[in-house]
Each structure stands twice: as structure tokens, then as C-alpha cells.
Amino acid sequence: MMKYFFAICMTALLFNYGVFSQEKPTTHKVQKGETISQIAIKYNVTPFDIYQLNPDAQSGLKPNSVLLIPKSGGKAKTVLQVKPSVKTSSHEVMPKETLYGIEKKYGVSDEALKQANPFLEKEGLQIGQTLVIPSNKVEKNNTAAQEKVVYHYVLPKETKYSIAKQYGITIAELERKNPEVISSLPEGYKLLIKGTAPKSDKITVAVAAKKEIAKPGPLKSDPAVNYVNYEVKPKETLYSLSKMAGMTQEELITLNPALSKGVVEGMILKVPANGTISQETKKEYAILSKKMGSNNRKKLVLLLPFNMTKIEGDTVNSTAMRLKKDKFLNMTLDFYSGALMAIDSAKQIGLSFDVKIFDSQETKNTSNVAALIKENNLEDSDAMIGPFYQNNVEKTAELLSVNQVPVISPLSKDLGNSYSNLFQTIPTAATVKNAVFDYMRSKDGNIVAVVDRKKESVIQYIKENHKDVKFSALTANGGISAENLKSLFVKDKINYVVMETANTGMIKSTMAAMLSAMVTYKVQLVILEPNETLDTDEINFVNLTKLKLMYPSVTRENVSPEALIFEKEYKKKNKIFPSAFATRGFDIVFDTMMRLSQDKTYQETADTMATQQVDNKFEYYKKEDGGYTNKGVHILNYDTDLTIKEAN
């Protein structure tokens, strides 16, 4: 059966296959600076073959250590030998190289290169691979005649990137074969994918799609896309620009080749006129000061879930017992204590407010908000903070939407329906993660991901939203390959390693590989969300500070003079230090009062100003489906003085 398999391969691909015989392994003494890839090429084996006999080598090579080298690749390894009549050369794949770049360098087609290297179809291009490069003379004589002509009809919502990816080609190659679609991609257009189109119109159309599709009707004469010039603003990244332009990063680079060298403030980009790129620019943070006059008294309402009716009707538990048991009540009281500190601080700087605080009597799906609004004429309020639960916040925003009273959600997650007057103060999980990627790109960092196979959602998130991130290969047993991780590092950049795993062994080996690489490379460890394993005794805290562990957070460790004054005054008044909920109560209420004191509406300040209080940031942006979301996220890192600081 094996012979039959090889016979078919020889006939179809015009290659002779030689199978290594099983022989005793030889040895190799590692020289300083040698890599697994170099040694594998020297002995005509693969790195995987060497790792099979030398599993310890996966954690790195040590000079003068001895490796066992198989004289065969172990499992029926194949060596590709082109027929003698065809001249070939070889090429070792280096970091950052692409199929398109290699094909252009040697003047060969994508089909010819993949025909000479069948493993590219399944494995893709990998660093350290040795490619057989067929002669372009042979290709010119024979390939055109052998190459099938393949067309593709553009379906609704398809993009150049999705089509190019489907056929394993680049966007540049697609546009080179179809120059008519450089400026636009009309639905129903017949794209030439592979081969050379015959001059005659009477040709057989081969649509090499993975799914069957009905042949579209006549080509629609869509108008060409109009483009405008856009000047890059401070702190903008390739990710944020592509999102705002409504394009993929690859499409934006194709339209603006200069972006391939990085995003530079002030550069002029070509973008679709109907894109969204001008709708959201990064807000600068400002310190707000009192501007309204003493006669301009604003109305602020707080709806807090004290649930006094329940407490008074509880015949089993005393108030003291309920306070011990009821975490939600404790959270509410902490928030309230912080809010009172904010109101007192506003009075001290001369702000004049009419503040009303009501018991919203909440459960997850019920409240008495509607009655409170009606009975107390709250429709004329300047702003309302609360309730706490998402359903109740949405109901409040709906009731006050006619008067466009800003409803500020202090604690609920942004998961439900949106209203134009609803302001979510807690950034979404996606916003928090995206913030750290935007930060790394703003530093022109080289981003590498080490992700446990069990973290499928993280892998999918990165692949879909951050296509410029490179994944470090894992070993057969799911561990990291130190050699592969180091091969992805770049010398002239800071190398960010995004590590997502709860496995202690994987964490320790990733950190060890990074620490050993610090002699040659600038490296920094990054996590996307809290990782409890890092807080265990098995992980050396000092090593985390050496690697300057970085992570995104909604709150920060604030040691500014203002924060210390707040902490001191809070303890003086409440006999304890403020909890996170108490600080949040202060931050939201004080921020709201300062925004209302600007002689502008709350919404106008949200459109133009970003602010930062004791622990929380408020950087609002209007959402497509209505309402506002907060993108104020702190990027924190461990410092060598064993403290946590805000990243510069």
C-alpha cells in the first residue's frame, strides 16, 4: 500500500521520493550560537526529528552539549528530488518572509512553488523550512500550458482579503491579475484567480470554491468607491485605523503601502469616503475645573439599591446580621459612602448642586424606578446615576429618553440594549483586551502569543481581531518550544509575549525562555486578564518584575497626592480604608458633577473630554447602536522596585 501511495505521488507531482532507512543515530556537539534549524539542515533532517530524540532541547540549546541526530527522520521521511531535467535551487525560510515575497524574489508562480513543495498546502510557510525553488525557465515553458484557469464570482459581503485567503494567494496578487478591482470590488464581478485568461470569451469557467454557489446574474455596475485623504492623529494604531475605516488591516495596507513600515503621526492615508474613520478620534485627557456660576444650580439624582423595605420586613435577621451576610447591601453602602465624599468635595470647591438620593429597591429584573420618576418629577434632572442592574438601567434610560436625561450606569456590564442617553461606565471585556494590544502597537512592538490549547476562545479572539500577532508553536505535549519562541523575537524592537495559560509548568518555561533571551532581546511579559496562578508561591515574583509583567485594568494602584488625600479623608470619616466600590462611588459622582459644571451638557462633555479620577478613567465614545461606552483603561506593569505602576 505504501509503495502504491508513493507511485501515485511520483506520477502526479513529477517527483522521486526516497525513504530513509532506519539507521543508528549519530551525535552532534552543539557550538555556540547554533540553532536547531541550522543543525537540522546540516544533517538533512527536520527539527521535529531532533526533538524526538532530544526532548530536553525544547527548552534551549547549551554550548558543548551533545545531541543525538537520526540518520533517518524516524517516520517515513521523504526527500523531494526534482527530475534531473529540471534545474532547482533551495531557500531557507527566514523570519518575516512571506510566500509572495519568496515567489517574487525567484520569479516563480504560487502554483509552481507549491507544486515543488507540497507540504506548503497543509503546513503553510514556517521559519526554518528549506524550500525547493523550481527554475523559472522551466516554468515559463511549461507552467502556462499546465496551469488551470480559475475564476471566482464575487458574492455579497465578500472582501479581497477573504477571497485571497480562500485561494491561498495575496491581495497584491489578486489585484495584479485583476487591476480593475484595485479601487473597488463590485458584487458579481468575475475575478481571475489562477492561470492566464484566454483571449477568447468562449472559455470554461472553473469556480474553485469550497462550497457550491449559484452563478450570479449579470455584473452589477456599482459606482467606483470614492476616497478621501485622512491625516493620522496621535496614538492611532493600525488596528484602530482599520476598524474606523471599515476595512481589514491587510486591505488598508494594500491601499496605503507606507503603512507596512508602521503608523506615523501626521502621515496622509487614502481611505473610503463612506468609511467611519472620521467619527472617532482618540480623546486627550483633561483636568476639569469649576466653570459654572453659583446661580446655575444643577440637579443630580442617585438611584441606589438600599432595599430598605426588605431590611425592615426581615423578622429573622437583625440589621447587624444582614450586614454580615448581604454582600450586595455592603457593596451599595460602600458606593454610597464614596458618593457622599464626592458631594462633600464638590461643596468644598464651591459647586452648587441639588442632589437627591432615592432607594431604587432593586432585584435583577425589578425596581421602583418608574414610580420614583413619576412621583418626584425626575424628568427634568441634569443627570442620573444608577440603578445598579443592567435591566433596570435600560428601563430608566428608556423612561428618560424623551427628555434625553443622561443615565450613568455605575456597575452594570454593557451587554443589553442601548439608548442614546445611556452611559456605561465599566469598559467591556473586549475593550479592556484591545487596549493593551493598542498600547503594544503604539510602541511599535513585536507581539508574540503563547496560548494554552485549552484557551480556544482566546486563540479565536486574537486570530479574528489581531491578525498581526504571531503564535509561538507548542510541542506535541502542549508545552512551549523555547527555540521557536526565541526565533519569533526581533532585535530592534520590544518583544511583547502575550501569555494565556493557567498551567504552572507552561508559565515557568515561558518565563525561563524570556529571561534567557534578555541578553539579546528586549522582552516584556503580558497577560490579558487576571491570572491566579501568577499569585502562587510556585511563581517567582522577582522574575515577574524582571519581565515587567504588563496587563490592562479598569482601575489602577494610585499613589498620587490627590489619591492619598482621598484615602486619608475617607478613613478619617469612616474609620476604615476605602474599598474598590467606595472609590468607584467617589469617582463616578465627582466626575459627573465636574462634567455638569462645565457650562455644557453631560453629553457634550462626553463627546469632547476624557477624564481620570482617583482610580477610574472615563473616556466615552458613541456606539453604532446608540448610547455611550467607556474605553478608559489603565495599562499597568510590575516594576523592579516591586511596585505596580502605570505604563508610560
mmCIF file of N, CA and C in Angstrom, residues 549-622:
data_model
loop_
_atom_site.group_PDB
_atom_site.id
_atom_site.type_symbol
_atom_site.label_atom_id
_atom_site.label_comp_id
_atom_site.label_asym_id
_atom_site.label_seq_id
_atom_site.Cartn_x
_atom_site.Cartn_y
_atom_site.Cartn_z
ATOM 1 N N LEU A 549 5.918 42.391 34.040
ATOM 2 C CA LEU A 549 4.580 41.884 33.720
ATOM 3 C C LEU A 549 3.604 43.038 33.498
ATOM 4 N N MET A 550 2.960 43.037 32.330
ATOM 5 C CA MET A 550 2.039 44.116 31.959
ATOM 6 C C MET A 550 0.635 43.550 31.755
ATOM 7 N N TYR A 551 -0.383 44.338 32.125
ATOM 8 C CA TYR A 551 -1.756 43.887 31.971
ATOM 9 C C TYR A 551 -2.697 45.086 31.934
ATOM 10 N N PRO A 552 -3.875 44.937 31.298
ATOM 11 C CA PRO A 552 -4.865 46.024 31.281
ATOM 12 C C PRO A 552 -5.776 45.927 32.495
ATOM 13 N N SER A 553 -6.245 47.072 32.971
ATOM 14 C CA SER A 553 -7.113 47.073 34.147
ATOM 15 C C SER A 553 -8.057 48.266 34.104
ATOM 16 N N VAL A 554 -9.260 48.073 34.628
ATOM 17 C CA VAL A 554 -10.233 49.168 34.701
ATOM 18 C C VAL A 554 -9.822 50.159 35.787
ATOM 19 N N THR A 555 -9.209 49.660 36.858
ATOM 20 C CA THR A 555 -8.747 50.532 37.943
ATOM 21 C C THR A 555 -7.225 50.476 38.033
ATOM 22 N N ARG A 556 -6.653 51.343 38.868
ATOM 23 C CA ARG A 556 -5.196 51.384 38.999
ATOM 24 C C ARG A 556 -4.795 51.479 40.462
ATOM 25 N N GLU A 557 -3.519 51.234 40.716
ATOM 26 C CA GLU A 557 -2.943 51.440 42.046
ATOM 27 C C GLU A 557 -2.439 52.886 42.072
ATOM 28 N N ASN A 558 -3.208 53.792 42.665
ATOM 29 C CA ASN A 558 -2.910 55.221 42.580
ATOM 30 C C ASN A 558 -2.234 55.717 43.853
ATOM 31 N N VAL A 559 -1.029 56.271 43.700
ATOM 32 C CA VAL A 559 -0.315 56.815 44.859
ATOM 33 C C VAL A 559 -0.068 58.315 44.689
ATOM 34 N N SER A 560 -0.910 58.956 43.860
ATOM 35 C CA SER A 560 -0.775 60.396 43.657
ATOM 36 C C SER A 560 -1.179 61.125 44.936
ATOM 37 N N PRO A 561 -0.740 62.371 45.103
ATOM 38 C CA PRO A 561 -1.112 63.141 46.303
ATOM 39 C C PRO A 561 -2.625 63.241 46.478
ATOM 40 N N GLU A 562 -3.360 63.429 45.353
ATOM 41 C CA GLU A 562 -4.826 63.551 45.431
ATOM 42 C C GLU A 562 -5.459 62.252 45.946
ATOM 43 N N ALA A 563 -4.930 61.122 45.460
ATOM 44 C CA ALA A 563 -5.475 59.825 45.878
ATOM 45 C C ALA A 563 -5.194 59.579 47.355
ATOM 46 N N LEU A 564 -4.015 59.964 47.818
ATOM 47 C CA LEU A 564 -3.657 59.765 49.222
ATOM 48 C C LEU A 564 -4.506 60.652 50.134
ATOM 49 N N ILE A 565 -4.840 61.848 49.653
ATOM 50 C CA ILE A 565 -5.714 62.749 50.431
ATOM 51 C C ILE A 565 -7.106 62.139 50.547
ATOM 52 N N PHE A 566 -7.624 61.605 49.414
ATOM 53 C CA PHE A 566 -8.944 60.970 49.444
ATOM 54 C C PHE A 566 -8.949 59.803 50.430
ATOM 55 N N GLU A 567 -7.914 58.974 50.370
ATOM 56 C CA GLU A 567 -7.821 57.799 51.241
ATOM 57 C C GLU A 567 -7.771 58.213 52.720
ATOM 58 N N LYS A 568 -6.992 59.246 52.986
ATOM 59 C CA LYS A 568 -6.845 59.735 54.366
ATOM 60 C C LYS A 568 -8.166 60.303 54.893
ATOM 61 N N GLU A 569 -8.839 61.126 54.071
ATOM 62 C CA GLU A 569 -10.103 61.746 54.480
ATOM 63 C C GLU A 569 -11.205 60.700 54.643
ATOM 64 N N TYR A 570 -11.194 59.701 53.749
ATOM 65 C CA TYR A 570 -12.214 58.638 53.837
ATOM 66 C C TYR A 570 -12.042 57.864 55.142
ATOM 67 N N LYS A 571 -10.777 57.502 55.455
ATOM 68 C CA LYS A 571 -10.516 56.739 56.689
ATOM 69 C C LYS A 571 -10.882 57.566 57.927
ATOM 70 N N LYS A 572 -10.614 58.859 57.863
ATOM 71 C CA LYS A 572 -10.934 59.743 58.984
ATOM 72 C C LYS A 572 -12.438 59.774 59.245
ATOM 73 N N LYS A 573 -13.224 59.727 58.153
ATOM 74 C CA LYS A 573 -14.676 59.837 58.272
ATOM 75 C C LYS A 573 -15.346 58.498 58.546
ATOM 76 N N ASN A 574 -14.795 57.391 57.974
ATOM 77 C CA ASN A 574 -15.464 56.089 58.045
ATOM 78 C C ASN A 574 -14.720 55.053 58.887
ATOM 79 N N LYS A 575 -13.553 55.434 59.440
ATOM 80 C CA LYS A 575 -12.760 54.573 60.332
ATOM 81 C C LYS A 575 -12.118 53.368 59.627
ATOM 82 N N ILE A 576 -12.265 53.266 58.330
ATOM 83 C CA ILE A 576 -11.629 52.194 57.554
ATOM 84 C C ILE A 576 -11.122 52.787 56.239
ATOM 85 N N PHE A 577 -10.238 52.052 55.562
ATOM 86 C CA PHE A 577 -9.774 52.498 54.259
ATOM 87 C C PHE A 577 -10.849 52.206 53.207
ATOM 88 N N PRO A 578 -10.924 52.990 52.138
ATOM 89 C CA PRO A 578 -11.983 52.789 51.132
ATOM 90 C C PRO A 578 -11.810 51.495 50.333
ATOM 91 N N SER A 579 -12.921 50.810 50.098
ATOM 92 C CA SER A 579 -12.902 49.629 49.227
ATOM 93 C C SER A 579 -12.946 50.094 47.773
ATOM 94 N N ALA A 580 -12.832 49.153 46.843
ATOM 95 C CA ALA A 580 -12.895 49.491 45.418
ATOM 96 C C ALA A 580 -14.249 50.103 45.065
ATOM 97 N N PHE A 581 -15.330 49.635 45.714
ATOM 98 C CA PHE A 581 -16.666 50.168 45.443
ATOM 99 C C PHE A 581 -16.827 51.581 46.001
ATOM 100 N N ALA A 582 -16.195 51.843 47.164
ATOM 101 C CA ALA A 582 -16.257 53.186 47.743
ATOM 102 C C ALA A 582 -15.521 54.179 46.836
ATOM 103 N N THR A 583 -14.352 53.768 46.336
ATOM 104 C CA THR A 583 -13.587 54.638 45.439
ATOM 105 C C THR A 583 -14.344 54.859 44.137
ATOM 106 N N ARG A 584 -15.007 53.817 43.643
ATOM 107 C CA ARG A 584 -15.786 53.945 42.409
ATOM 108 C C ARG A 584 -16.966 54.896 42.626
ATOM 109 N N GLY A 585 -17.612 54.811 43.793
ATOM 110 C CA GLY A 585 -18.705 55.730 44.105
ATOM 111 C C GLY A 585 -18.228 57.169 44.079
ATOM 112 N N PHE A 586 -17.043 57.421 44.658
ATOM 113 C CA PHE A 586 -16.480 58.770 44.646
ATOM 114 C C PHE A 586 -16.175 59.203 43.208
ATOM 115 N N ASP A 587 -15.479 58.342 42.461
ATOM 116 C CA ASP A 587 -15.021 58.706 41.112
ATOM 117 C C ASP A 587 -16.179 59.048 40.180
ATOM 118 N N ILE A 588 -17.222 58.211 40.181
ATOM 119 C CA ILE A 588 -18.344 58.426 39.257
ATOM 120 C C ILE A 588 -19.125 59.684 39.622
ATOM 121 N N VAL A 589 -19.429 59.853 40.906
ATOM 122 C CA VAL A 589 -20.230 61.008 41.323
ATOM 123 C C VAL A 589 -19.440 62.303 41.139
ATOM 124 N N PHE A 590 -18.168 62.313 41.544
ATOM 125 C CA PHE A 590 -17.373 63.535 41.415
ATOM 126 C C PHE A 590 -17.142 63.874 39.934
ATOM 127 N N ASP A 591 -16.889 62.843 39.111
ATOM 128 C CA ASP A 591 -16.687 63.081 37.675
ATOM 129 C C ASP A 591 -17.953 63.663 37.041
ATOM 130 N N THR A 592 -19.105 63.127 37.425
ATOM 131 C CA THR A 592 -20.381 63.618 36.892
ATOM 132 C C THR A 592 -20.606 65.080 37.277
ATOM 133 N N MET A 593 -20.327 65.410 38.516
ATOM 134 C CA MET A 593 -20.526 66.789 38.980
ATOM 135 C C MET A 593 -19.565 67.753 38.275
ATOM 136 N N MET A 594 -18.326 67.316 38.062
ATOM 137 C CA MET A 594 -17.361 68.176 37.370
ATOM 138 C C MET A 594 -17.763 68.380 35.910
ATOM 139 N N ARG A 595 -18.279 67.358 35.261
ATOM 140 C CA ARG A 595 -18.723 67.484 33.862
ATOM 141 C C ARG A 595 -19.923 68.435 33.764
ATOM 142 N N LEU A 596 -20.844 68.333 34.723
ATOM 143 C CA LEU A 596 -22.020 69.202 34.706
ATOM 144 C C LEU A 596 -21.678 70.650 35.053
ATOM 145 N N SER A 597 -20.477 70.875 35.580
ATOM 146 C CA SER A 597 -20.084 72.241 35.962
ATOM 147 C C SER A 597 -19.358 72.977 34.831
ATOM 148 N N GLN A 598 -19.353 72.392 33.612
ATOM 149 C CA GLN A 598 -18.579 72.976 32.506
ATOM 150 C C GLN A 598 -19.387 73.925 31.620
ATOM 151 N N ASP A 599 -20.591 74.292 32.021
ATOM 152 C CA ASP A 599 -21.468 75.107 31.172
ATOM 153 C C ASP A 599 -21.776 74.384 29.860
ATOM 154 N N LYS A 600 -21.791 73.071 29.930
ATOM 155 C CA LYS A 600 -22.151 72.216 28.799
ATOM 156 C C LYS A 600 -23.032 71.109 29.338
ATOM 157 N N THR A 601 -23.713 70.421 28.425
ATOM 158 C CA THR A 601 -24.480 69.257 28.869
ATOM 159 C C THR A 601 -23.510 68.110 29.125
ATOM 160 N N TYR A 602 -23.986 67.122 29.855
ATOM 161 C CA TYR A 602 -23.148 65.952 30.138
ATOM 162 C C TYR A 602 -22.732 65.285 28.823
ATOM 163 N N GLN A 603 -23.674 65.179 27.883
ATOM 164 C CA GLN A 603 -23.386 64.537 26.596
ATOM 165 C C GLN A 603 -22.301 65.295 25.827
ATOM 166 N N GLU A 604 -22.334 66.617 25.871
ATOM 167 C CA GLU A 604 -21.315 67.412 25.174
ATOM 168 C C GLU A 604 -19.929 67.173 25.759
ATOM 169 N N THR A 605 -19.844 67.025 27.063
ATOM 170 C CA THR A 605 -18.535 66.738 27.668
ATOM 171 C C THR A 605 -18.074 65.326 27.300
ATOM 172 N N ALA A 606 -19.031 64.385 27.197
ATOM 173 C CA ALA A 606 -18.679 63.014 26.812
ATOM 174 C C ALA A 606 -18.129 62.967 25.392
ATOM 175 N N ASP A 607 -18.654 63.820 24.516
ATOM 176 C CA ASP A 607 -18.203 63.846 23.121
ATOM 177 C C ASP A 607 -16.819 64.465 22.962
ATOM 178 N N THR A 608 -16.404 65.279 23.912
ATOM 179 C CA THR A 608 -15.170 66.052 23.718
ATOM 180 C C THR A 608 -14.085 65.826 24.758
ATOM 181 N N MET A 609 -14.421 65.293 25.940
ATOM 182 C CA MET A 609 -13.445 65.246 27.031
ATOM 183 C C MET A 609 -13.286 63.840 27.613
ATOM 184 N N ALA A 610 -12.055 63.493 27.913
ATOM 185 C CA ALA A 610 -11.749 62.279 28.666
ATOM 186 C C ALA A 610 -11.191 62.701 30.013
ATOM 187 N N THR A 611 -11.567 61.985 31.076
ATOM 188 C CA THR A 611 -11.150 62.390 32.422
ATOM 189 C C THR A 611 -10.625 61.200 33.210
ATOM 190 N N GLN A 612 -9.918 61.511 34.276
ATOM 191 C CA GLN A 612 -9.367 60.480 35.149
ATOM 192 C C GLN A 612 -9.508 60.945 36.586
ATOM 193 N N GLN A 613 -10.118 60.099 37.412
ATOM 194 C CA GLN A 613 -10.293 60.446 38.816
ATOM 195 C C GLN A 613 -9.331 59.620 39.671
ATOM 196 N N VAL A 614 -9.703 59.239 40.878
ATOM 197 C CA VAL A 614 -8.762 58.553 41.771
ATOM 198 C C VAL A 614 -8.270 57.243 41.159
ATOM 199 N N ASP A 615 -9.192 56.336 40.831
ATOM 200 C CA ASP A 615 -8.799 55.025 40.283
ATOM 201 C C ASP A 615 -9.368 54.741 38.897
ATOM 202 N N ASN A 616 -10.363 55.514 38.460
ATOM 203 C CA ASN A 616 -11.090 55.177 37.237
ATOM 204 C C ASN A 616 -10.947 56.243 36.158
ATOM 205 N N LYS A 617 -10.926 55.772 34.894
ATOM 206 C CA LYS A 617 -10.908 56.657 33.733
ATOM 207 C C LYS A 617 -12.296 56.703 33.101
ATOM 208 N N PHE A 618 -12.621 57.840 32.477
ATOM 209 C CA PHE A 618 -13.905 57.985 31.793
ATOM 210 C C PHE A 618 -13.640 58.571 30.401
ATOM 211 N N GLU A 619 -13.578 57.700 29.433
ATOM 212 C CA GLU A 619 -13.281 58.075 28.044
ATOM 213 C C GLU A 619 -14.423 57.525 27.178
ATOM 214 N N TYR A 620 -15.468 58.335 27.004
ATOM 215 C CA TYR A 620 -16.693 57.862 26.369
ATOM 216 C C TYR A 620 -16.649 57.991 24.845
ATOM 217 N N TYR A 621 -17.230 56.995 24.178
ATOM 218 C CA TYR A 621 -17.398 57.032 22.725
ATOM 219 C C TYR A 621 -18.814 56.565 22.385
ATOM 220 N N LYS A 622 -19.377 57.207 21.370
ATOM 221 C CA LYS A 622 -20.729 56.860 20.941
ATOM 222 C C LYS A 622 -20.704 55.536 20.200
#
